[in-house]
PDB file of C-alpha atoms and ligand atoms in Angstrom:
ATOM      1  CA  UNK A  18     -60.538  -7.158  85.238  1.00  0.00           C
ATOM      2  CA  UNK A  19     -63.420  -9.368  84.142  1.00  0.00           C
ATOM      3  CA  UNK A  20     -65.105 -11.374  86.884  1.00  0.00           C
ATOM      4  CA  UNK A  21     -66.038 -14.031  84.336  1.00  0.00           C
ATOM      5  CA  UNK A  22     -63.696 -16.952  83.661  1.00  0.00           C
ATOM      6  CA  UNK A  23     -62.404 -16.922  80.087  1.00  0.00           C
ATOM      7  CA  UNK A  24     -63.860 -19.196  77.438  1.00  0.00           C
ATOM      8  CA  UNK A  25     -61.610 -21.993  76.102  1.00  0.00           C
ATOM      9  CA  UNK A  26     -60.670 -21.179  72.504  1.00  0.00           C
ATOM     10  CA  UNK A  27     -60.058 -23.809  69.813  1.00  0.00           C
ATOM     11  CA  UNK A  28     -58.556 -22.826  66.470  1.00  0.00           C
ATOM     12  CA  UNK A  29     -58.123 -26.312  65.015  1.00  0.00           C
ATOM     13  CA  UNK A  30     -60.520 -29.211  64.433  1.00  0.00           C
ATOM     14  CA  UNK A  31     -58.593 -32.039  66.140  1.00  0.00           C
ATOM     15  CA  UNK A  32     -58.460 -30.583  69.690  1.00  0.00           C
ATOM     16  CA  UNK A  33     -62.046 -29.378  69.383  1.00  0.00           C
ATOM     17  CA  UNK A  34     -63.169 -32.866  68.360  1.00  0.00           C
ATOM     18  CA  UNK A  35     -61.251 -34.392  71.284  1.00  0.00           C
ATOM     19  CA  UNK A  36     -63.164 -32.076  73.630  1.00  0.00           C
ATOM     20  CA  UNK A  37     -66.467 -32.920  71.916  1.00  0.00           C
ATOM     21  CA  UNK A  38     -65.683 -36.663  72.219  1.00  0.00           C
ATOM     22  CA  UNK A  39     -65.077 -36.241  75.954  1.00  0.00           C
ATOM     23  CA  UNK A  40     -68.408 -34.458  76.337  1.00  0.00           C
ATOM     24  CA  UNK A  41     -70.172 -37.148  74.335  1.00  0.00           C
ATOM     25  CA  UNK A  42     -68.672 -39.856  76.537  1.00  0.00           C
ATOM     26  CA  UNK A  43     -70.343 -38.036  79.436  1.00  0.00           C
ATOM     27  CA  UNK A  44     -73.739 -38.102  77.628  1.00  0.00           C
ATOM     28  CA  UNK A  45     -73.699 -34.306  77.222  1.00  0.00           C
ATOM     29  CA  UNK A  46     -76.067 -32.606  74.768  1.00  0.00           C
ATOM     30  CA  UNK A  47     -74.097 -30.277  72.502  1.00  0.00           C
ATOM     31  CA  UNK A  48     -75.459 -27.103  70.907  1.00  0.00           C
ATOM     32  CA  UNK A  49     -73.565 -25.157  68.231  1.00  0.00           C
ATOM     33  CA  UNK A  50     -74.168 -21.461  67.583  1.00  0.00           C
ATOM     34  CA  UNK A  51     -72.355 -20.487  64.372  1.00  0.00           C
ATOM     35  CA  UNK A  52     -71.553 -16.754  64.094  1.00  0.00           C
ATOM     36  CA  UNK A  53     -69.340 -14.347  62.204  1.00  0.00           C
ATOM     37  CA  UNK A  54     -68.496 -12.477  65.403  1.00  0.00           C
ATOM     38  CA  UNK A  55     -69.250  -8.780  66.033  1.00  0.00           C
ATOM     39  CA  UNK A  56     -71.548 -10.196  68.668  1.00  0.00           C
ATOM     40  CA  UNK A  57     -74.563  -8.263  69.919  1.00  0.00           C
ATOM     41  CA  UNK A  58     -77.573  -8.958  72.111  1.00  0.00           C
ATOM     42  CA  UNK A  59     -79.191 -10.955  69.277  1.00  0.00           C
ATOM     43  CA  UNK A  60     -76.291 -13.438  69.372  1.00  0.00           C
ATOM     44  CA  UNK A  61     -76.466 -13.530  73.160  1.00  0.00           C
ATOM     45  CA  UNK A  62     -80.136 -14.538  72.892  1.00  0.00           C
ATOM     46  CA  UNK A  63     -78.958 -17.478  70.757  1.00  0.00           C
ATOM     47  CA  UNK A  64     -76.393 -18.416  73.419  1.00  0.00           C
ATOM     48  CA  UNK A  65     -79.050 -18.149  76.154  1.00  0.00           C
ATOM     49  CA  UNK A  66     -81.389 -20.389  74.160  1.00  0.00           C
ATOM     50  CA  UNK A  67     -78.512 -22.831  73.607  1.00  0.00           C
ATOM     51  CA  UNK A  68     -77.929 -23.024  77.361  1.00  0.00           C
ATOM     52  CA  UNK A  69     -81.562 -23.999  77.940  1.00  0.00           C
ATOM     53  CA  UNK A  70     -81.583 -26.863  75.417  1.00  0.00           C
ATOM     54  CA  UNK A  71     -78.075 -28.285  75.818  1.00  0.00           C
ATOM     55  CA  UNK A  72     -75.548 -29.083  78.492  1.00  0.00           C
ATOM     56  CA  UNK A  73     -72.575 -27.818  76.420  1.00  0.00           C
ATOM     57  CA  UNK A  74     -72.494 -24.857  74.064  1.00  0.00           C
ATOM     58  CA  UNK A  75     -69.920 -24.211  71.346  1.00  0.00           C
ATOM     59  CA  UNK A  76     -69.962 -20.840  69.543  1.00  0.00           C
ATOM     60  CA  UNK A  77     -68.016 -20.532  66.324  1.00  0.00           C
ATOM     61  CA  UNK A  78     -66.665 -17.238  65.019  1.00  0.00           C
ATOM     62  CA  UNK A  79     -65.596 -17.245  61.394  1.00  0.00           C
ATOM     63  CA  UNK A  80     -66.046 -14.430  58.889  1.00  0.00           C
ATOM     64  CA  UNK A  81     -66.648 -16.702  55.944  1.00  0.00           C
ATOM     65  CA  UNK A  82     -65.102 -15.231  52.778  1.00  0.00           C
ATOM     66  CA  UNK A  83     -67.060 -17.462  50.387  1.00  0.00           C
ATOM     67  CA  UNK A  84     -70.438 -15.954  51.303  1.00  0.00           C
ATOM     68  CA  UNK A  85     -69.417 -12.384  50.407  1.00  0.00           C
ATOM     69  CA  UNK A  86     -69.577 -11.090  46.840  1.00  0.00           C
ATOM     70  CA  UNK A  87     -66.606  -9.228  45.310  1.00  0.00           C
ATOM     71  CA  UNK A  88     -68.158  -5.798  46.042  1.00  0.00           C
ATOM     72  CA  UNK A  89     -69.532  -6.651  49.479  1.00  0.00           C
ATOM     73  CA  UNK A  90     -68.263  -5.769  52.951  1.00  0.00           C
ATOM     74  CA  UNK A  91     -65.963  -8.756  53.691  1.00  0.00           C
ATOM     75  CA  UNK A  92     -62.887  -6.604  54.306  1.00  0.00           C
ATOM     76  CA  UNK A  93     -64.714  -4.044  56.452  1.00  0.00           C
ATOM     77  CA  UNK A  94     -66.976  -6.557  58.246  1.00  0.00           C
ATOM     78  CA  UNK A  95     -66.572  -5.676  61.954  1.00  0.00           C
ATOM     79  CA  UNK A  96     -64.075  -7.919  63.759  1.00  0.00           C
ATOM     80  CA  UNK A  97     -63.435  -7.662  67.498  1.00  0.00           C
ATOM     81  CA  UNK A  98     -62.341 -11.027  68.782  1.00  0.00           C
ATOM     82  CA  UNK A  99     -61.367  -9.884  72.272  1.00  0.00           C
ATOM     83  CA  UNK A 100     -64.752  -8.286  72.958  1.00  0.00           C
ATOM     84  CA  UNK A 101     -66.528 -11.286  71.401  1.00  0.00           C
ATOM     85  CA  UNK A 102     -64.675 -13.753  73.633  1.00  0.00           C
ATOM     86  CA  UNK A 103     -65.509 -11.679  76.721  1.00  0.00           C
ATOM     87  CA  UNK A 104     -69.207 -11.785  75.739  1.00  0.00           C
ATOM     88  CA  UNK A 105     -69.061 -15.540  75.148  1.00  0.00           C
ATOM     89  CA  UNK A 106     -67.486 -16.031  78.580  1.00  0.00           C
ATOM     90  CA  UNK A 107     -70.236 -13.950  80.194  1.00  0.00           C
ATOM     91  CA  UNK A 108     -72.844 -15.964  78.285  1.00  0.00           C
ATOM     92  CA  UNK A 109     -71.505 -19.190  79.816  1.00  0.00           C
ATOM     93  CA  UNK A 110     -70.387 -20.703  76.515  1.00  0.00           C
ATOM     94  CA  UNK A 111     -68.193 -23.796  76.995  1.00  0.00           C
ATOM     95  CA  UNK A 112     -65.948 -23.400  73.950  1.00  0.00           C
ATOM     96  CA  UNK A 113     -65.259 -20.869  71.216  1.00  0.00           C
ATOM     97  CA  UNK A 114     -64.211 -22.269  67.848  1.00  0.00           C
ATOM     98  CA  UNK A 115     -62.244 -19.760  65.755  1.00  0.00           C
ATOM     99  CA  UNK A 116     -60.894 -21.637  62.740  1.00  0.00           C
ATOM    100  CA  UNK A 117     -58.319 -20.078  60.449  1.00  0.00           C
ATOM    101  CA  UNK A 118     -59.475 -19.445  56.863  1.00  0.00           C
ATOM    102  CA  UNK A 119     -56.590 -21.626  55.650  1.00  0.00           C
ATOM    103  CA  UNK A 120     -57.912 -24.530  57.731  1.00  0.00           C
ATOM    104  CA  UNK A 121     -61.484 -24.081  56.505  1.00  0.00           C
ATOM    105  CA  UNK A 122     -60.427 -23.675  52.880  1.00  0.00           C
ATOM    106  CA  UNK A 123     -57.053 -25.381  52.423  1.00  0.00           C
ATOM    107  CA  UNK A 124     -55.279 -25.167  49.071  1.00  0.00           C
ATOM    108  CA  UNK A 125     -57.192 -27.243  46.522  1.00  0.00           C
ATOM    109  CA  UNK A 126     -60.538 -26.896  48.314  1.00  0.00           C
ATOM    110  CA  UNK A 127     -63.053 -27.481  45.520  1.00  0.00           C
ATOM    111  CA  UNK A 128     -66.467 -28.410  46.944  1.00  0.00           C
ATOM    112  CA  UNK A 129     -69.553 -26.178  47.025  1.00  0.00           C
ATOM    113  CA  UNK A 130     -72.991 -27.027  48.352  1.00  0.00           C
ATOM    114  CA  UNK A 131     -75.732 -25.606  46.102  1.00  0.00           C
ATOM    115  CA  UNK A 132     -79.260 -25.592  47.519  1.00  0.00           C
ATOM    116  CA  UNK A 133     -81.856 -25.020  44.777  1.00  0.00           C
ATOM    117  CA  UNK A 134     -85.352 -23.528  45.230  1.00  0.00           C
ATOM    118  CA  UNK A 135     -85.145 -21.949  48.709  1.00  0.00           C
ATOM    119  CA  UNK A 136     -81.903 -20.182  47.679  1.00  0.00           C
ATOM    120  CA  UNK A 137     -83.590 -18.645  44.654  1.00  0.00           C
ATOM    121  CA  UNK A 138     -85.022 -15.118  44.682  1.00  0.00           C
ATOM    122  CA  UNK A 139     -84.869 -12.707  47.647  1.00  0.00           C
ATOM    123  CA  UNK A 140     -81.233 -12.438  48.842  1.00  0.00           C
ATOM    124  CA  UNK A 141     -80.290 -15.261  46.461  1.00  0.00           C
ATOM    125  CA  UNK A 142     -81.205 -13.073  43.476  1.00  0.00           C
ATOM    126  CA  UNK A 143     -79.111 -10.091  44.551  1.00  0.00           C
ATOM    127  CA  UNK A 144     -76.202 -11.934  46.207  1.00  0.00           C
ATOM    128  CA  UNK A 145     -75.144 -14.614  43.694  1.00  0.00           C
ATOM    129  CA  UNK A 146     -73.149 -17.384  45.391  1.00  0.00           C
ATOM    130  CA  UNK A 147     -74.034 -16.166  48.889  1.00  0.00           C
ATOM    131  CA  UNK A 148     -76.164 -19.146  49.950  1.00  0.00           C
ATOM    132  CA  UNK A 149     -73.795 -21.618  48.390  1.00  0.00           C
ATOM    133  CA  UNK A 150     -71.062 -20.067  50.573  1.00  0.00           C
ATOM    134  CA  UNK A 151     -73.299 -20.241  53.642  1.00  0.00           C
ATOM    135  CA  UNK A 152     -74.431 -23.840  52.994  1.00  0.00           C
ATOM    136  CA  UNK A 153     -70.841 -24.951  52.407  1.00  0.00           C
ATOM    137  CA  UNK A 154     -69.382 -23.359  55.532  1.00  0.00           C
ATOM    138  CA  UNK A 155     -72.288 -24.438  57.751  1.00  0.00           C
ATOM    139  CA  UNK A 156     -72.004 -28.020  56.460  1.00  0.00           C
ATOM    140  CA  UNK A 157     -68.301 -27.937  57.327  1.00  0.00           C
ATOM    141  CA  UNK A 158     -68.975 -26.516  60.797  1.00  0.00           C
ATOM    142  CA  UNK A 159     -71.655 -29.153  61.470  1.00  0.00           C
ATOM    143  CA  UNK A 160     -69.307 -31.944  60.350  1.00  0.00           C
ATOM    144  CA  UNK A 161     -66.456 -30.571  62.431  1.00  0.00           C
ATOM    145  CA  UNK A 162     -68.361 -29.934  65.662  1.00  0.00           C
ATOM    146  CA  UNK A 163     -71.066 -32.643  65.302  1.00  0.00           C
ATOM    147  CA  UNK A 164     -73.588 -30.927  67.568  1.00  0.00           C
ATOM    148  CA  UNK A 165     -76.991 -32.339  68.516  1.00  0.00           C
ATOM    149  CA  UNK A 166     -78.617 -28.976  67.761  1.00  0.00           C
ATOM    150  CA  UNK A 167     -77.490 -25.875  65.846  1.00  0.00           C
ATOM    151  CA  UNK A 168     -79.155 -22.488  66.339  1.00  0.00           C
ATOM    152  CA  UNK A 169     -79.630 -19.714  63.779  1.00  0.00           C
ATOM    153  CA  UNK A 170     -81.428 -16.375  64.041  1.00  0.00           C
ATOM    154  CA  UNK A 171     -84.697 -15.907  62.177  1.00  0.00           C
ATOM    155  CA  UNK A 172     -83.511 -12.483  61.058  1.00  0.00           C
ATOM    156  CA  UNK A 173     -81.701 -14.293  58.228  1.00  0.00           C
ATOM    157  CA  UNK A 174     -84.841 -16.255  57.459  1.00  0.00           C
ATOM    158  CA  UNK A 175     -83.879 -17.394  53.963  1.00  0.00           C
ATOM    159  CA  UNK A 176     -80.504 -18.532  55.320  1.00  0.00           C
ATOM    160  CA  UNK A 177     -82.316 -20.560  58.000  1.00  0.00           C
ATOM    161  CA  UNK A 178     -84.491 -22.277  55.378  1.00  0.00           C
ATOM    162  CA  UNK A 179     -81.471 -22.944  53.135  1.00  0.00           C
ATOM    163  CA  UNK A 180     -79.655 -24.584  56.055  1.00  0.00           C
ATOM    164  CA  UNK A 181     -82.718 -26.635  57.040  1.00  0.00           C
ATOM    165  CA  UNK A 182     -83.008 -27.879  53.450  1.00  0.00           C
ATOM    166  CA  UNK A 183     -79.292 -28.746  53.130  1.00  0.00           C
ATOM    167  CA  UNK A 184     -79.352 -30.626  56.448  1.00  0.00           C
ATOM    168  CA  UNK A 185     -82.461 -32.545  55.413  1.00  0.00           C
ATOM    169  CA  UNK A 186     -81.215 -33.347  51.901  1.00  0.00           C
ATOM    170  CA  UNK A 187     -77.741 -34.420  53.045  1.00  0.00           C
ATOM    171  CA  UNK A 188     -78.960 -36.410  56.091  1.00  0.00           C
ATOM    172  CA  UNK A 189     -76.770 -34.424  58.453  1.00  0.00           C
ATOM    173  CA  UNK A 190     -77.638 -35.740  61.932  1.00  0.00           C
ATOM    174  CA  UNK A 191     -78.466 -32.440  63.660  1.00  0.00           C
ATOM    175  CA  UNK A 192     -81.614 -30.520  64.631  1.00  0.00           C
ATOM    176  CA  UNK A 193     -81.743 -27.001  63.241  1.00  0.00           C
ATOM    177  CA  UNK A 194     -83.620 -24.488  65.372  1.00  0.00           C
ATOM    178  CA  UNK A 195     -84.534 -20.909  64.445  1.00  0.00           C
ATOM    179  CA  UNK A 196     -84.534 -18.285  67.190  1.00  0.00           C
ATOM    180  CA  UNK A 197     -86.859 -15.242  66.908  1.00  0.00           C
ATOM    181  CA  UNK A 198     -85.286 -11.910  65.968  1.00  0.00           C
ATOM    182  CA  UNK A 199     -84.305  -9.595  68.802  1.00  0.00           C
ATOM    183  CA  UNK A 200     -85.288  -5.970  68.207  1.00  0.00           C
ATOM    184  CA  UNK A 201     -84.425  -2.544  69.524  1.00  0.00           C
ATOM    185  CA  UNK A 202     -87.340  -0.895  71.394  1.00  0.00           C
ATOM    186  CA  UNK A 203     -88.180   0.998  68.160  1.00  0.00           C
ATOM    187  CA  UNK A 204     -88.433  -2.268  66.172  1.00  0.00           C
ATOM    188  CA  UNK A 205     -85.079  -2.270  64.359  1.00  0.00           C
ATOM    189  CA  UNK A 206     -83.787  -5.839  64.134  1.00  0.00           C
ATOM    190  CA  UNK A 207     -80.413  -6.242  65.863  1.00  0.00           C
ATOM    191  CA  UNK A 208     -77.628  -6.757  63.332  1.00  0.00           C
ATOM    192  CA  UNK A 209     -73.850  -6.461  63.299  1.00  0.00           C
ATOM    193  CA  UNK A 210     -74.284  -4.153  60.303  1.00  0.00           C
ATOM    194  CA  UNK A 211     -76.409  -1.616  62.258  1.00  0.00           C
ATOM    195  CA  UNK A 212     -73.132  -0.077  63.398  1.00  0.00           C
ATOM    196  CA  UNK A 213     -72.612   1.170  59.833  1.00  0.00           C
ATOM    197  CA  UNK A 214     -75.680   3.459  60.158  1.00  0.00           C
ATOM    198  CA  UNK A 215     -75.163   7.186  60.675  1.00  0.00           C
ATOM    199  CA  UNK A 216     -77.428   8.960  63.216  1.00  0.00           C
ATOM    200  CA  UNK A 217     -79.988  10.057  60.630  1.00  0.00           C
ATOM    201  CA  UNK A 218     -80.074   6.599  59.019  1.00  0.00           C
ATOM    202  CA  UNK A 219     -80.442   5.007  62.440  1.00  0.00           C
ATOM    203  CA  UNK A 220     -83.509   7.202  63.005  1.00  0.00           C
ATOM    204  CA  UNK A 221     -85.011   6.115  59.637  1.00  0.00           C
ATOM    205  CA  UNK A 222     -84.134   2.412  59.966  1.00  0.00           C
ATOM    206  CA  UNK A 223     -87.104   1.254  62.162  1.00  0.00           C
ATOM    207  CA  UNK A 224     -89.478   2.076  59.280  1.00  0.00           C
ATOM    208  CA  UNK A 225     -88.385  -1.187  57.685  1.00  0.00           C
ATOM    209  CA  UNK A 226     -89.913  -3.253  60.470  1.00  0.00           C
ATOM    210  CA  UNK A 227     -92.949  -0.946  60.678  1.00  0.00           C
ATOM    211  CA  UNK A 228     -93.676  -1.481  56.977  1.00  0.00           C
ATOM    212  CA  UNK A 229     -93.277  -5.261  57.255  1.00  0.00           C
ATOM    213  CA  UNK A 230     -95.557  -5.331  60.300  1.00  0.00           C
ATOM    214  CA  UNK A 231     -98.196  -3.257  58.460  1.00  0.00           C
ATOM    215  CA  UNK A 232     -98.141  -5.696  55.503  1.00  0.00           C
ATOM    216  CA  UNK A 233     -98.424  -8.665  57.897  1.00  0.00           C
ATOM    217  CA  UNK A 234    -101.449  -7.042  59.568  1.00  0.00           C
ATOM    218  CA  UNK A 235    -103.119  -6.510  56.197  1.00  0.00           C
ATOM    219  CA  UNK A 236    -102.471 -10.115  55.173  1.00  0.00           C
ATOM    220  CA  UNK A 237    -103.927 -11.447  58.433  1.00  0.00           C
ATOM    221  CA  UNK A 238    -106.986  -9.249  57.817  1.00  0.00           C
ATOM    222  CA  UNK A 239    -107.470 -11.162  54.537  1.00  0.00           C
ATOM    223  CA  UNK A 240    -106.064  -8.605  52.085  1.00  0.00           C
ATOM    224  CA  UNK A 241    -104.088  -9.742  49.009  1.00  0.00           C
ATOM    225  CA  UNK A 242    -100.313  -9.363  49.007  1.00  0.00           C
ATOM    226  CA  UNK A 243     -99.757  -7.325  45.833  1.00  0.00           C
ATOM    227  CA  UNK A 244    -101.368  -3.976  46.816  1.00  0.00           C
ATOM    228  CA  UNK A 245     -99.973  -4.241  50.359  1.00  0.00           C
ATOM    229  CA  UNK A 246     -96.476  -4.755  48.942  1.00  0.00           C
ATOM    230  CA  UNK A 247     -96.865  -1.840  46.499  1.00  0.00           C
ATOM    231  CA  UNK A 248     -97.923   0.467  49.357  1.00  0.00           C
ATOM    232  CA  UNK A 249     -95.086  -0.851  51.525  1.00  0.00           C
ATOM    233  CA  UNK A 250     -92.475  -0.236  48.838  1.00  0.00           C
ATOM    234  CA  UNK A 251     -93.744   3.336  48.375  1.00  0.00           C
ATOM    235  CA  UNK A 252     -93.627   3.883  52.157  1.00  0.00           C
ATOM    236  CA  UNK A 253     -90.025   2.639  52.336  1.00  0.00           C
ATOM    237  CA  UNK A 254     -88.946   4.876  49.461  1.00  0.00           C
ATOM    238  CA  UNK A 255     -90.713   7.850  51.075  1.00  0.00           C
ATOM    239  CA  UNK A 256     -88.833   7.085  54.321  1.00  0.00           C
ATOM    240  CA  UNK A 257     -85.478   7.369  52.519  1.00  0.00           C
ATOM    241  CA  UNK A 258     -84.740   3.721  51.680  1.00  0.00           C
ATOM    242  CA  UNK A 259     -83.292   3.023  48.262  1.00  0.00           C
ATOM    243  CA  UNK A 260     -82.829   0.868  46.426  1.00  0.00           C
ATOM    244  CA  UNK A 261     -85.417  -1.480  47.886  1.00  0.00           C
ATOM    245  CA  UNK A 262     -83.954  -4.739  46.615  1.00  0.00           C
ATOM    246  CA  UNK A 263     -87.021  -6.799  47.422  1.00  0.00           C
ATOM    247  CA  UNK A 264     -90.204  -6.686  49.439  1.00  0.00           C
ATOM    248  CA  UNK A 265     -92.108  -9.929  49.089  1.00  0.00           C
ATOM    249  CA  UNK A 266     -94.608 -12.274  50.636  1.00  0.00           C
ATOM    250  CA  UNK A 267     -93.484 -15.900  50.593  1.00  0.00           C
ATOM    251  CA  UNK A 268     -94.623 -19.238  51.950  1.00  0.00           C
ATOM    252  CA  UNK A 269     -92.927 -19.627  55.349  1.00  0.00           C
ATOM    253  CA  UNK A 270     -91.637 -23.106  54.603  1.00  0.00           C
ATOM    254  CA  UNK A 271     -90.862 -23.388  50.872  1.00  0.00           C
ATOM    255  CA  UNK A 272     -90.318 -19.624  50.346  1.00  0.00           C
ATOM    256  CA  UNK A 273     -92.411 -19.875  47.168  1.00  0.00           C
ATOM    257  CA  UNK A 274     -94.233 -16.603  46.291  1.00  0.00           C
ATOM    258  CA  UNK A 275     -97.855 -16.561  47.555  1.00  0.00           C
ATOM    259  CA  UNK A 276    -100.756 -14.190  46.821  1.00  0.00           C
ATOM    260  CA  UNK A 277    -102.172 -14.133  50.386  1.00  0.00           C
ATOM    261  CA  UNK A 278    -102.272 -16.198  53.589  1.00  0.00           C
ATOM    262  CA  UNK A 279    -105.004 -18.611  52.452  1.00  0.00           C
ATOM    263  CA  UNK A 280    -102.423 -21.411  51.919  1.00  0.00           C
ATOM    264  CA  UNK A 281    -100.899 -21.231  55.408  1.00  0.00           C
ATOM    265  CA  UNK A 282     -98.232 -19.270  57.280  1.00  0.00           C
ATOM    266  CA  UNK A 283     -96.177 -16.770  55.280  1.00  0.00           C
ATOM    267  CA  UNK A 284     -93.186 -14.497  55.806  1.00  0.00           C
ATOM    268  CA  UNK A 285     -92.958 -10.924  54.635  1.00  0.00           C
ATOM    269  CA  UNK A 286     -89.313 -10.317  53.749  1.00  0.00           C
ATOM    270  CA  UNK A 287     -87.371  -7.249  52.654  1.00  0.00           C
ATOM    271  CA  UNK A 288     -83.882  -6.033  51.842  1.00  0.00           C
ATOM    272  CA  UNK A 289     -83.270  -2.320  51.335  1.00  0.00           C
ATOM    273  CA  UNK A 290     -80.416   0.121  51.451  1.00  0.00           C
ATOM    274  CA  UNK A 291     -80.191   3.136  53.716  1.00  0.00           C
ATOM    275  CA  UNK A 292     -77.255   5.047  52.301  1.00  0.00           C
ATOM    276  CA  UNK A 293     -74.530   2.427  51.843  1.00  0.00           C
ATOM    277  CA  UNK A 294     -75.928   0.063  54.491  1.00  0.00           C
ATOM    278  CA  UNK A 295     -78.002  -2.899  53.398  1.00  0.00           C
ATOM    279  CA  UNK A 296     -80.664  -3.917  55.909  1.00  0.00           C
ATOM    280  CA  UNK A 297     -82.747  -7.087  55.834  1.00  0.00           C
ATOM    281  CA  UNK A 298     -85.706  -8.057  57.970  1.00  0.00           C
ATOM    282  CA  UNK A 299     -88.777 -10.278  57.943  1.00  0.00           C
ATOM    283  CA  UNK A 300     -91.937 -10.910  59.937  1.00  0.00           C
ATOM    284  CA  UNK A 301     -94.367 -13.809  60.160  1.00  0.00           C
ATOM    285  CA  UNK A 302     -98.029 -13.605  59.123  1.00  0.00           C
ATOM    286  CA  UNK A 303    -100.918 -16.054  58.920  1.00  0.00           C
TER     287      UNK A 303
HETATM  288  O1  PAF B   9     -75.464 -15.758  59.957  1.00  0.00           O
HETATM  289  C1  PAF B   9     -74.217 -15.796  60.017  1.00  0.00           C
HETATM  290  O2  PAF B   9     -73.607 -15.211  60.909  1.00  0.00           O
HETATM  291  C2  PAF B   9     -73.443 -16.562  58.958  1.00  0.00           C
HETATM  292  O3  PAF B   9     -74.081 -16.515  57.728  1.00  0.00           O
HETATM  293  C3  PAF B   9     -73.167 -18.032  59.371  1.00  0.00           C
HETATM  294  C4  PAF B   9     -74.453 -18.830  59.539  1.00  0.00           C
HETATM  295  C5  PAF B   9     -72.363 -18.069  60.656  1.00  0.00           C
HETATM  296  C6  PAF B   9     -72.350 -18.724  58.268  1.00  0.00           C
HETATM  297  O4  PAF B   9     -71.144 -18.071  58.034  1.00  0.00           O
END
């Protein structure tokens, strides 16, 4: 038997908003951590951060169908609600919000949020409609929960910038905070999709971070991006990755392509397959 009390679960907006209103009346500071479940230590770091900046924490779990393409892993995306709720209880979360798909997207739902520029290229180029699905569901979650702060992992760095831009452009009254990526001791970024990796792929996977870190080092040493990226791509292919969907150096704020770090902080971002598993990662430089 768990020694942790269970976390209150809300599956509809009205009771959740009644709870949020009660907290607000008590001057509580509310932090939302949106997730798709399959929680791991990376999510728990978000919950821990939430606890330090707010007095109440709501975690949402919703595997959002509109951000998956027709040939992507929506149907096999790992779902384990019982284990997730136990982890949220241990993490001291005050409420779990698990909306039904039919409540998020009722019949006749016809609105999409499109965020230009930061959605373009990188994952946006290879996952058409993905960021529109993310921006739409996150906008809904923010409107439903009305938190003071919402936390997102930096592992999905383009997603974080898309959400920041949507929140800014639509005047949504919330602070968006990115939380640094949690890594395995060998450098592999924690991800719900790591569980798809076979043992040999798991052994190869840390090369992705190693290559990104090597490019970041070169950039900080004043080298131009293009040759570093070409060497990095070759190193990934030699390590068994393929296809490498992208490996790029971008401005950390606008995500515009940049030739080096002379214009300010950059991110080195990559997406690459190992077998049938698609891994993404990024590191800061400059
Ligand atoms: O990063 C995720 O888990 C999802 O994209 C998010 C932000 C919860 C939206 O569905």
